[in-house]
mmCIF file of C-alpha atoms in Angstrom:
data_model
loop_
_atom_site.group_PDB
_atom_site.id
_atom_site.type_symbol
_atom_site.label_atom_id
_atom_site.label_comp_id
_atom_site.label_asym_id
_atom_site.label_seq_id
_atom_site.Cartn_x
_atom_site.Cartn_y
_atom_site.Cartn_z
ATOM 1 C CA UNK A 1 -16.177 30.276 39.871
ATOM 2 C CA UNK A 2 -18.033 32.316 37.159
ATOM 3 C CA UNK A 3 -18.843 30.594 33.830
ATOM 4 C CA UNK A 4 -17.772 32.791 30.944
ATOM 5 C CA UNK A 5 -20.520 32.132 28.336
ATOM 6 C CA UNK A 6 -18.828 33.518 25.509
ATOM 7 C CA UNK A 7 -15.656 31.202 25.812
ATOM 8 C CA UNK A 8 -18.014 28.113 26.395
ATOM 9 C CA UNK A 9 -20.004 29.041 23.344
ATOM 10 C CA UNK A 10 -16.954 29.766 21.193
ATOM 11 C CA UNK A 11 -15.520 26.157 22.459
ATOM 12 C CA UNK A 12 -18.683 24.324 21.688
ATOM 13 C CA UNK A 13 -18.964 26.276 18.199
ATOM 14 C CA UNK A 14 -15.480 25.327 17.204
ATOM 15 C CA UNK A 15 -16.205 21.642 18.101
ATOM 16 C CA UNK A 16 -19.292 21.525 15.822
ATOM 17 C CA UNK A 17 -17.492 23.168 13.089
ATOM 18 C CA UNK A 18 -14.391 20.741 13.454
ATOM 19 C CA UNK A 19 -16.761 17.669 14.022
ATOM 20 C CA UNK A 20 -19.042 17.980 11.378
ATOM 21 C CA UNK A 21 -16.744 17.624 8.286
ATOM 22 C CA UNK A 22 -15.276 14.712 9.850
ATOM 23 C CA UNK A 23 -18.253 12.553 10.683
ATOM 24 C CA UNK A 24 -20.806 13.655 8.149
ATOM 25 C CA UNK A 25 -18.927 12.243 5.046
ATOM 26 C CA UNK A 26 -18.076 9.073 7.145
ATOM 27 C CA UNK A 27 -21.754 8.528 8.000
ATOM 28 C CA UNK A 28 -22.812 9.172 4.182
ATOM 29 C CA UNK A 29 -20.319 7.431 2.814
ATOM 30 C CA UNK A 30 -20.464 4.228 5.011
ATOM 31 C CA UNK A 31 -24.001 3.478 3.681
ATOM 32 C CA UNK A 32 -22.951 3.592 -0.019
ATOM 33 C CA UNK A 33 -20.865 1.293 -2.098
ATOM 34 C CA UNK A 34 -18.221 3.122 -3.878
ATOM 35 C CA UNK A 35 -16.729 2.186 -7.090
ATOM 36 C CA UNK A 36 -13.334 0.426 -7.128
ATOM 37 C CA UNK A 37 -11.581 3.422 -8.776
ATOM 38 C CA UNK A 38 -12.759 5.702 -6.175
ATOM 39 C CA UNK A 39 -11.422 3.430 -3.341
ATOM 40 C CA UNK A 40 -8.079 3.266 -5.147
ATOM 41 C CA UNK A 41 -8.204 7.170 -5.489
ATOM 42 C CA UNK A 42 -9.035 7.760 -1.763
ATOM 43 C CA UNK A 43 -5.929 5.407 -0.806
ATOM 44 C CA UNK A 44 -3.601 8.076 -1.991
ATOM 45 C CA UNK A 45 -5.204 10.964 -0.120
ATOM 46 C CA UNK A 46 -3.361 10.531 3.264
ATOM 47 C CA UNK A 47 0.104 10.034 1.470
ATOM 48 C CA UNK A 48 -0.723 13.312 -0.441
ATOM 49 C CA UNK A 49 -1.606 15.032 2.474
ATOM 50 C CA UNK A 50 1.353 14.204 4.417
ATOM 51 C CA UNK A 51 3.694 14.696 1.560
ATOM 52 C CA UNK A 52 2.308 18.333 1.180
ATOM 53 C CA UNK A 53 2.529 19.049 4.964
ATOM 54 C CA UNK A 54 6.178 18.025 4.979
ATOM 55 C CA UNK A 55 7.226 19.735 1.834
ATOM 56 C CA UNK A 56 5.708 22.799 3.303
ATOM 57 C CA UNK A 57 7.886 22.457 6.584
ATOM 58 C CA UNK A 58 11.115 21.273 4.760
ATOM 59 C CA UNK A 59 11.153 23.926 1.804
ATOM 60 C CA UNK A 60 9.187 27.029 2.829
ATOM 61 C CA UNK A 61 9.545 29.961 5.261
ATOM 62 C CA UNK A 62 6.898 32.648 5.378
ATOM 63 C CA UNK A 63 5.238 31.557 2.154
ATOM 64 C CA UNK A 64 8.358 31.678 0.007
ATOM 65 C CA UNK A 65 10.410 28.798 -1.050
ATOM 66 C CA UNK A 66 13.976 28.565 0.988
ATOM 67 C CA UNK A 67 15.385 25.347 0.328
ATOM 68 C CA UNK A 68 19.059 26.067 2.057
ATOM 69 C CA UNK A 69 17.607 27.680 5.239
ATOM 70 C CA UNK A 70 16.259 24.129 6.306
ATOM 71 C CA UNK A 71 19.207 22.116 5.304
ATOM 72 C CA UNK A 72 19.540 20.551 8.806
ATOM 73 C CA UNK A 73 15.677 19.332 8.413
ATOM 74 C CA UNK A 74 16.225 18.214 5.036
ATOM 75 C CA UNK A 75 19.327 16.166 5.957
ATOM 76 C CA UNK A 76 17.317 14.745 9.091
ATOM 77 C CA UNK A 77 14.489 13.857 6.590
ATOM 78 C CA UNK A 78 16.678 11.436 4.367
ATOM 79 C CA UNK A 79 16.997 8.827 7.239
ATOM 80 C CA UNK A 80 13.352 9.519 8.518
ATOM 81 C CA UNK A 81 11.881 8.710 4.927
ATOM 82 C CA UNK A 82 14.304 5.663 4.716
ATOM 83 C CA UNK A 83 12.874 4.292 7.919
ATOM 84 C CA UNK A 84 9.443 4.829 6.907
ATOM 85 C CA UNK A 85 9.622 3.195 3.717
ATOM 86 C CA UNK A 86 11.811 0.184 5.106
ATOM 87 C CA UNK A 87 9.891 -0.338 8.129
ATOM 88 C CA UNK A 88 6.544 1.060 7.920
ATOM 89 C CA UNK A 89 6.786 1.591 11.483
ATOM 90 C CA UNK A 90 5.143 4.987 12.541
ATOM 91 C CA UNK A 91 7.083 4.827 15.988
ATOM 92 C CA UNK A 92 10.287 4.017 14.447
ATOM 93 C CA UNK A 93 9.936 6.762 11.926
ATOM 94 C CA UNK A 94 9.179 9.277 14.575
ATOM 95 C CA UNK A 95 12.330 7.944 16.821
ATOM 96 C CA UNK A 96 14.591 8.080 13.758
ATOM 97 C CA UNK A 97 13.338 11.672 12.899
ATOM 98 C CA UNK A 98 13.751 13.133 16.208
ATOM 99 C CA UNK A 99 17.186 11.354 16.845
ATOM 100 C CA UNK A 100 18.421 12.574 13.344
ATOM 101 C CA UNK A 101 17.313 16.207 14.146
ATOM 102 C CA UNK A 102 18.914 16.073 17.526
ATOM 103 C CA UNK A 103 22.219 14.679 16.340
ATOM 104 C CA UNK A 104 22.136 16.971 13.451
ATOM 105 C CA UNK A 105 21.278 20.122 15.321
ATOM 106 C CA UNK A 106 24.036 19.111 17.979
ATOM 107 C CA UNK A 107 26.813 18.497 15.317
ATOM 108 C CA UNK A 108 26.079 21.250 12.941
#
């Protein structure tokens, strides 16, 4: 088997480019004491990122807003969000989301 050096170098380069933005801030910030307001602000980052990703999937197609085109997904999101808020369980939220989407696609 011949090694494809160009592919290996591309994979290694992509790994470094992916790893650096994740590890470097962690290493630098772990040695610093951040102010309380910064810590409170950082607590909202995961929620904001998740909301942006979900909104993009639910409400856009090809970069344009098309709410009615995704009505099945929007309907499935309602019990999914309710489960997430009430249980705070990732597994429960995923299961309810998948089951909701399956049932709605079968029925509609």
